[in-house]
Amino acid sequence: LTLVKNVKFFQNLGEKEQLELCKVMGFMDVAWARQKIMTEGEKGSTFYVILVGSFLVQIKVADSKNLKTVAHLHPGDSFGEAALITDNPRNATVVSAEPSELLMIEKEDYERVIKSLHVDALKKK
């Protein structure tokens, strides 16, 4: 729960919501560097929080097949949050810079947890 509290995307949620999201998070072991986690332009459905390691955020260079690194992410950072709140395609490619570990939450789990907690709150009013 401590890690989730430090993730910007979750800071507006109450402790109960954060705890419920922790219960549905999955784990991903990224065994090697340069492993692609998500690809720019693809449909996204997963949000990631970095536990161990680092990742490069890359975008396509106009009129080229080349990618430009625009950010370097570290433990406690997150990516893919737009997948939880929009249906827009991924706006960047993210690859591991080294062996790493991630927490993941699927859009369906996020929506279910947040919706159920809001329904519970309305019932209490």
Tab-separated table of N, CA, C and O in Angstrom, residues 54 69 96 106:
chain	number	residue	atom	x	y	z
A	54	SER	N	14.340	-0.227	-14.443
A	54	SER	CA	14.046	1.035	-15.125
A	54	SER	C	13.566	0.770	-16.542
A	54	SER	O	13.808	-0.307	-17.113
A	69	THR	N	13.913	8.360	-27.402
A	69	THR	CA	13.662	8.218	-25.971
A	69	THR	C	13.318	9.582	-25.394
A	69	THR	O	14.087	10.537	-25.537
A	96	SER	N	12.062	-2.118	-21.363
A	96	SER	CA	12.902	-2.216	-20.169
A	96	SER	C	14.331	-1.819	-20.502
A	96	SER	O	14.839	-2.105	-21.578
A	106	GLU	N	-5.334	-4.310	-14.696
A	106	GLU	CA	-6.099	-4.322	-15.931
A	106	GLU	C	-7.266	-3.342	-15.821
A	106	GLU	O	-7.803	-3.109	-14.732
